[in-house]
Amino acid sequence: MTLLTVWPDTDPATVLTRTEDPAEITAVLSGIGVRLTRWTVVDLPAKPTSDEVLAAYRAEVDAVIAAEGYIHVDAVSITPEDTPQWREQAAAARQKFLSEHTHDDDEDRYFARGSGIFYLHVDGKVHAVLCEAGDLLSVPAKTTHWFDMGTTPDYVSIRFFHDDDGWVASFLEESVAHRFPTFDEITAAR
Ligand SMILES: [Fe+2]
């Protein structure tokens, strides 16, 4: 289940909202300009290629491209392996977007498998959206956010791009991200 947690951006100890109710989550996110859509989850191979994931969701992906004008779509996967090399790669991948940033392009992510948390820092609040299989989260360009995939990342995700370089991250000089519960902490507390 998708889980939304909201705190004041100054106080991670005060939970303003914590809900798994899909209608409530959609309503709260819609209030900050973020769209959450649900697709029916399709079975995939154990380690699917980008093409296999896109083929499984062809109709849904084409509808998003038609509606939003994306020119490039791909799917990325990360599956846990019990090797030091994998741990190193996973830690590096997690670190990449763990600090507050914005993009000049929208960040639309569909979770075909597994999970990840988008933290949206809007209107003086931090909204943590734990996305799970079936969730398409659409974060508008310029929205301040960060993303935590956890210390053992495990997901298959479809990404949409309007151009080749719009999705470069601009990091904020001062990030509040480190003050808020991590993916590991939020998922462990469920
Ligand atoms: Fe991002």
PDB file of C-alpha atoms and ligand atoms in Angstrom:
ATOM      1  CA  MET A   1       0.000   0.000   0.000  1.00  0.00           C
ATOM      2  CA  THR A   2       1.066   3.506  -0.754  1.00  0.00           C
ATOM      3  CA  LEU A   3       1.852   5.406   2.461  1.00  0.00           C
ATOM      4  CA  LEU A   4       1.865   9.182   2.887  1.00  0.00           C
ATOM      5  CA  THR A   5       3.503  10.869   5.880  1.00  0.00           C
ATOM      6  CA  VAL A   6       3.500  14.651   6.300  1.00  0.00           C
ATOM      7  CA  TRP A   7       5.585  16.680   8.766  1.00  0.00           C
ATOM      8  CA  PRO A   8       6.247  20.404   9.235  1.00  0.00           C
ATOM      9  CA  ASP A   9       9.579  21.017   7.490  1.00  0.00           C
ATOM     10  CA  THR A  10      11.010  22.251  10.805  1.00  0.00           C
ATOM     11  CA  ASP A  11       9.910  19.308  12.928  1.00  0.00           C
ATOM     12  CA  PRO A  12      10.274  15.656  11.904  1.00  0.00           C
ATOM     13  CA  ALA A  13       8.989  14.634  15.371  1.00  0.00           C
ATOM     14  CA  THR A  14       5.487  15.967  14.624  1.00  0.00           C
ATOM     15  CA  VAL A  15       3.478  13.858  12.189  1.00  0.00           C
ATOM     16  CA  LEU A  16       0.710  15.983  10.673  1.00  0.00           C
ATOM     17  CA  THR A  17      -0.733  13.233   8.478  1.00  0.00           C
ATOM     18  CA  ARG A  18      -0.035   9.528   8.144  1.00  0.00           C
ATOM     19  CA  THR A  19      -2.363   7.662   5.819  1.00  0.00           C
ATOM     20  CA  GLU A  20      -2.630   4.638   3.550  1.00  0.00           C
ATOM     21  CA  ASP A  21      -6.038   5.727   2.269  1.00  0.00           C
ATOM     22  CA  PRO A  22      -5.660   6.076  -1.521  1.00  0.00           C
ATOM     23  CA  ALA A  23      -8.319   8.779  -1.888  1.00  0.00           C
ATOM     24  CA  GLU A  24      -6.835  10.856   0.951  1.00  0.00           C
ATOM     25  CA  ILE A  25      -3.301  10.486  -0.430  1.00  0.00           C
ATOM     26  CA  THR A  26      -4.419  11.552  -3.905  1.00  0.00           C
ATOM     27  CA  ALA A  27      -6.286  14.540  -2.456  1.00  0.00           C
ATOM     28  CA  VAL A  28      -3.371  15.754  -0.289  1.00  0.00           C
ATOM     29  CA  LEU A  29      -0.898  15.394  -3.164  1.00  0.00           C
ATOM     30  CA  SER A  30      -3.248  17.066  -5.610  1.00  0.00           C
ATOM     31  CA  GLY A  31      -3.276  20.053  -3.213  1.00  0.00           C
ATOM     32  CA  ILE A  32       0.467  20.500  -3.782  1.00  0.00           C
ATOM     33  CA  GLY A  33       0.286  19.914  -7.536  1.00  0.00           C
ATOM     34  CA  VAL A  34       1.555  16.320  -7.452  1.00  0.00           C
ATOM     35  CA  ARG A  35      -0.362  13.618  -9.281  1.00  0.00           C
ATOM     36  CA  LEU A  36      -0.606  10.017  -8.112  1.00  0.00           C
ATOM     37  CA  THR A  37      -2.149   7.549 -10.546  1.00  0.00           C
ATOM     38  CA  ARG A  38      -2.577   3.801 -10.097  1.00  0.00           C
ATOM     39  CA  TRP A  39      -2.066   1.211 -12.822  1.00  0.00           C
ATOM     40  CA  THR A  40      -2.890  -2.476 -12.640  1.00  0.00           C
ATOM     41  CA  VAL A  41       0.338  -4.341 -11.857  1.00  0.00           C
ATOM     42  CA  VAL A  42       1.490  -6.712 -14.609  1.00  0.00           C
ATOM     43  CA  ASP A  43       3.677  -9.806 -14.037  1.00  0.00           C
ATOM     44  CA  LEU A  44       7.274  -9.349 -15.199  1.00  0.00           C
ATOM     45  CA  PRO A  45      10.296 -11.631 -15.605  1.00  0.00           C
ATOM     46  CA  ALA A  46      12.642 -11.859 -12.581  1.00  0.00           C
ATOM     47  CA  LYS A  47      15.136  -9.467 -14.148  1.00  0.00           C
ATOM     48  CA  PRO A  48      13.215  -7.650 -16.876  1.00  0.00           C
ATOM     49  CA  THR A  49      14.879  -5.596 -19.577  1.00  0.00           C
ATOM     50  CA  SER A  50      13.708  -2.039 -20.199  1.00  0.00           C
ATOM     51  CA  ASP A  51      11.917  -3.206 -23.370  1.00  0.00           C
ATOM     52  CA  GLU A  52      10.102  -5.995 -21.505  1.00  0.00           C
ATOM     53  CA  VAL A  53       8.822  -3.567 -18.878  1.00  0.00           C
ATOM     54  CA  LEU A  54       7.705  -1.037 -21.479  1.00  0.00           C
ATOM     55  CA  ALA A  55       5.998  -3.766 -23.547  1.00  0.00           C
ATOM     56  CA  ALA A  56       4.095  -4.959 -20.449  1.00  0.00           C
ATOM     57  CA  TYR A  57       2.731  -1.435 -19.895  1.00  0.00           C
ATOM     58  CA  ARG A  58       2.550  -0.303 -23.551  1.00  0.00           C
ATOM     59  CA  ALA A  59      -1.022   1.053 -23.469  1.00  0.00           C
ATOM     60  CA  GLU A  60      -0.536   2.958 -20.196  1.00  0.00           C
ATOM     61  CA  VAL A  61       2.860   4.312 -21.259  1.00  0.00           C
ATOM     62  CA  ASP A  62       1.515   5.444 -24.653  1.00  0.00           C
ATOM     63  CA  ALA A  63      -1.368   7.221 -22.943  1.00  0.00           C
ATOM     64  CA  VAL A  64       1.052   9.146 -20.681  1.00  0.00           C
ATOM     65  CA  ILE A  65       3.268  10.050 -23.650  1.00  0.00           C
ATOM     66  CA  ALA A  66       0.226  11.295 -25.588  1.00  0.00           C
ATOM     67  CA  ALA A  67      -1.071  13.319 -22.627  1.00  0.00           C
ATOM     68  CA  GLU A  68       2.219  14.768 -21.387  1.00  0.00           C
ATOM     69  CA  GLY A  69       4.354  14.940 -24.542  1.00  0.00           C
ATOM     70  CA  TYR A  70       7.289  12.864 -23.311  1.00  0.00           C
ATOM     71  CA  ILE A  71       9.874  12.034 -25.948  1.00  0.00           C
ATOM     72  CA  HIS A  72      11.886   9.414 -24.089  1.00  0.00           C
ATOM     73  CA  VAL A  73      10.778   6.577 -21.810  1.00  0.00           C
ATOM     74  CA  ASP A  74      12.804   3.804 -20.238  1.00  0.00           C
ATOM     75  CA  ALA A  75      12.695   1.340 -17.347  1.00  0.00           C
ATOM     76  CA  VAL A  76      15.358   0.867 -14.700  1.00  0.00           C
ATOM     77  CA  SER A  77      15.711  -2.085 -12.320  1.00  0.00           C
ATOM     78  CA  ILE A  78      17.719  -2.832  -9.246  1.00  0.00           C
ATOM     79  CA  THR A  79      17.547  -6.238  -7.570  1.00  0.00           C
ATOM     80  CA  PRO A  80      19.418  -7.080  -4.356  1.00  0.00           C
ATOM     81  CA  GLU A  81      22.517  -9.257  -4.637  1.00  0.00           C
ATOM     82  CA  ASP A  82      24.635 -10.514  -1.771  1.00  0.00           C
ATOM     83  CA  THR A  83      27.986  -9.188  -2.931  1.00  0.00           C
ATOM     84  CA  PRO A  84      30.202  -6.325  -1.739  1.00  0.00           C
ATOM     85  CA  GLN A  85      30.160  -4.895  -5.272  1.00  0.00           C
ATOM     86  CA  TRP A  86      26.377  -4.757  -5.304  1.00  0.00           C
ATOM     87  CA  ARG A  87      26.315  -3.112  -1.853  1.00  0.00           C
ATOM     88  CA  GLU A  88      28.715  -0.483  -3.122  1.00  0.00           C
ATOM     89  CA  GLN A  89      26.664   0.183  -6.264  1.00  0.00           C
ATOM     90  CA  ALA A  90      23.438   0.293  -4.246  1.00  0.00           C
ATOM     91  CA  ALA A  91      24.904   2.775  -1.753  1.00  0.00           C
ATOM     92  CA  ALA A  92      26.125   4.999  -4.600  1.00  0.00           C
ATOM     93  CA  ALA A  93      22.747   4.823  -6.372  1.00  0.00           C
ATOM     94  CA  ARG A  94      20.922   5.690  -3.142  1.00  0.00           C
ATOM     95  CA  GLN A  95      23.228   8.606  -2.370  1.00  0.00           C
ATOM     96  CA  LYS A  96      22.651  10.223  -5.757  1.00  0.00           C
ATOM     97  CA  PHE A  97      19.257  11.837  -5.055  1.00  0.00           C
ATOM     98  CA  LEU A  98      19.195  11.672  -1.257  1.00  0.00           C
ATOM     99  CA  SER A  99      19.643  15.414  -0.843  1.00  0.00           C
ATOM    100  CA  GLU A 100      17.105  18.114  -1.694  1.00  0.00           C
ATOM    101  CA  HIS A 101      17.026  19.041  -5.369  1.00  0.00           C
ATOM    102  CA  THR A 102      14.886  20.232  -8.257  1.00  0.00           C
ATOM    103  CA  HIS A 103      14.734  19.412 -11.974  1.00  0.00           C
ATOM    104  CA  ASP A 104      13.783  21.566 -14.953  1.00  0.00           C
ATOM    105  CA  ASP A 105      11.661  18.657 -16.182  1.00  0.00           C
ATOM    106  CA  ASP A 106       8.794  16.817 -14.526  1.00  0.00           C
ATOM    107  CA  GLU A 107       9.835  13.667 -12.693  1.00  0.00           C
ATOM    108  CA  ASP A 108       7.313  10.960 -13.477  1.00  0.00           C
ATOM    109  CA  ARG A 109       8.016   7.528 -12.063  1.00  0.00           C
ATOM    110  CA  TYR A 110       5.969   4.360 -12.280  1.00  0.00           C
ATOM    111  CA  PHE A 111       6.808   1.549  -9.874  1.00  0.00           C
ATOM    112  CA  ALA A 112       6.268  -1.768 -11.651  1.00  0.00           C
ATOM    113  CA  ARG A 113       7.817  -3.631  -8.707  1.00  0.00           C
ATOM    114  CA  GLY A 114       9.272  -2.854  -5.293  1.00  0.00           C
ATOM    115  CA  SER A 115       9.182   0.566  -3.691  1.00  0.00           C
ATOM    116  CA  GLY A 116      10.877   3.905  -3.082  1.00  0.00           C
ATOM    117  CA  ILE A 117      10.072   7.115  -1.203  1.00  0.00           C
ATOM    118  CA  PHE A 118       9.724  10.543  -2.780  1.00  0.00           C
ATOM    119  CA  TYR A 119       9.926  13.370  -0.239  1.00  0.00           C
ATOM    120  CA  LEU A 120       8.233  16.518  -1.544  1.00  0.00           C
ATOM    121  CA  HIS A 121       9.206  19.732   0.270  1.00  0.00           C
ATOM    122  CA  VAL A 122       6.338  22.106  -0.486  1.00  0.00           C
ATOM    123  CA  ASP A 123       4.512  24.860   1.441  1.00  0.00           C
ATOM    124  CA  GLY A 124       6.573  24.459   4.613  1.00  0.00           C
ATOM    125  CA  LYS A 125       5.901  20.748   4.832  1.00  0.00           C
ATOM    126  CA  VAL A 126       7.653  17.519   3.899  1.00  0.00           C
ATOM    127  CA  HIS A 127       5.380  14.978   2.205  1.00  0.00           C
ATOM    128  CA  ALA A 128       6.926  11.496   2.100  1.00  0.00           C
ATOM    129  CA  VAL A 129       5.225   9.296  -0.489  1.00  0.00           C
ATOM    130  CA  LEU A 130       6.144   5.630  -0.161  1.00  0.00           C
ATOM    131  CA  CYS A 131       5.407   4.454  -3.704  1.00  0.00           C
ATOM    132  CA  GLU A 132       4.780   0.770  -4.281  1.00  0.00           C
ATOM    133  CA  ALA A 133       4.004  -1.430  -7.282  1.00  0.00           C
ATOM    134  CA  GLY A 134       1.198   0.140  -9.309  1.00  0.00           C
ATOM    135  CA  ASP A 135       1.966   3.761  -8.363  1.00  0.00           C
ATOM    136  CA  LEU A 136       2.743   6.440 -10.948  1.00  0.00           C
ATOM    137  CA  LEU A 137       3.919   9.601  -9.200  1.00  0.00           C
ATOM    138  CA  SER A 138       4.187  12.802 -11.247  1.00  0.00           C
ATOM    139  CA  VAL A 139       6.363  15.450  -9.586  1.00  0.00           C
ATOM    140  CA  PRO A 140       6.174  18.776 -11.474  1.00  0.00           C
ATOM    141  CA  ALA A 141       9.340  20.511 -12.656  1.00  0.00           C
ATOM    142  CA  LYS A 142      10.929  22.808 -10.031  1.00  0.00           C
ATOM    143  CA  THR A 143       9.340  20.955  -7.086  1.00  0.00           C
ATOM    144  CA  THR A 144      11.888  20.594  -4.280  1.00  0.00           C
ATOM    145  CA  HIS A 145      12.247  16.921  -3.391  1.00  0.00           C
ATOM    146  CA  TRP A 146      14.547  14.030  -2.616  1.00  0.00           C
ATOM    147  CA  PHE A 147      14.324  10.277  -3.188  1.00  0.00           C
ATOM    148  CA  ASP A 148      15.326   7.398  -0.923  1.00  0.00           C
ATOM    149  CA  MET A 149      15.438   3.855  -2.322  1.00  0.00           C
ATOM    150  CA  GLY A 150      16.696   2.386   0.974  1.00  0.00           C
ATOM    151  CA  THR A 151      19.941   0.622   1.801  1.00  0.00           C
ATOM    152  CA  THR A 152      18.744  -2.527  -0.022  1.00  0.00           C
ATOM    153  CA  PRO A 153      17.108  -1.021  -3.110  1.00  0.00           C
ATOM    154  CA  ASP A 154      14.706  -3.318  -4.906  1.00  0.00           C
ATOM    155  CA  TYR A 155      12.499  -1.891  -7.633  1.00  0.00           C
ATOM    156  CA  VAL A 156      11.563  -1.776 -11.313  1.00  0.00           C
ATOM    157  CA  SER A 157      10.620   1.730 -12.393  1.00  0.00           C
ATOM    158  CA  ILE A 158       9.517   3.404 -15.626  1.00  0.00           C
ATOM    159  CA  ARG A 159      10.900   6.915 -16.234  1.00  0.00           C
ATOM    160  CA  PHE A 160       9.569   9.592 -18.589  1.00  0.00           C
ATOM    161  CA  PHE A 161      11.602  12.451 -20.080  1.00  0.00           C
ATOM    162  CA  HIS A 162      10.605  15.576 -22.050  1.00  0.00           C
ATOM    163  CA  ASP A 163      14.142  16.100 -23.325  1.00  0.00           C
ATOM    164  CA  ASP A 164      17.617  14.705 -22.974  1.00  0.00           C
ATOM    165  CA  ASP A 165      19.016  17.117 -20.394  1.00  0.00           C
ATOM    166  CA  GLY A 166      15.999  18.501 -18.486  1.00  0.00           C
ATOM    167  CA  TRP A 167      16.366  15.886 -15.812  1.00  0.00           C
ATOM    168  CA  VAL A 168      19.691  17.074 -14.419  1.00  0.00           C
ATOM    169  CA  ALA A 169      19.376  17.701 -10.669  1.00  0.00           C
ATOM    170  CA  SER A 170      20.039  21.126  -9.146  1.00  0.00           C
ATOM    171  CA  PHE A 171      20.904  20.534  -5.510  1.00  0.00           C
ATOM    172  CA  LEU A 172      19.927  23.002  -2.786  1.00  0.00           C
ATOM    173  CA  GLU A 173      22.751  24.418  -0.713  1.00  0.00           C
ATOM    174  CA  GLU A 174      20.962  23.558   2.511  1.00  0.00           C
ATOM    175  CA  SER A 175      19.000  20.315   2.547  1.00  0.00           C
ATOM    176  CA  VAL A 176      16.650  19.240   5.342  1.00  0.00           C
ATOM    177  CA  ALA A 177      16.589  15.686   3.991  1.00  0.00           C
ATOM    178  CA  HIS A 178      18.970  14.221   6.563  1.00  0.00           C
ATOM    179  CA  ARG A 179      16.643  15.305   9.396  1.00  0.00           C
ATOM    180  CA  PHE A 180      13.693  13.179   8.270  1.00  0.00           C
ATOM    181  CA  PRO A 181      13.051   9.422   8.629  1.00  0.00           C
ATOM    182  CA  THR A 182      14.746   7.361   5.928  1.00  0.00           C
ATOM    183  CA  PHE A 183      13.223   4.743   3.646  1.00  0.00           C
ATOM    184  CA  ASP A 184      14.578   2.022   5.963  1.00  0.00           C
ATOM    185  CA  GLU A 185      13.050   3.694   9.040  1.00  0.00           C
ATOM    186  CA  ILE A 186       9.656   4.348   7.444  1.00  0.00           C
ATOM    187  CA  THR A 187       9.304   0.856   5.994  1.00  0.00           C
ATOM    188  CA  ALA A 188      10.494  -0.791   9.236  1.00  0.00           C
ATOM    189  CA  ALA A 189       7.847   1.105  11.234  1.00  0.00           C
ATOM    190  CA  ARG A 190       4.888  -0.085   9.165  1.00  0.00           C
TER     191      ARG A 190
HETATM  192 FE    FE B   1      14.634  14.012  -8.479  1.00  0.00          FE
END
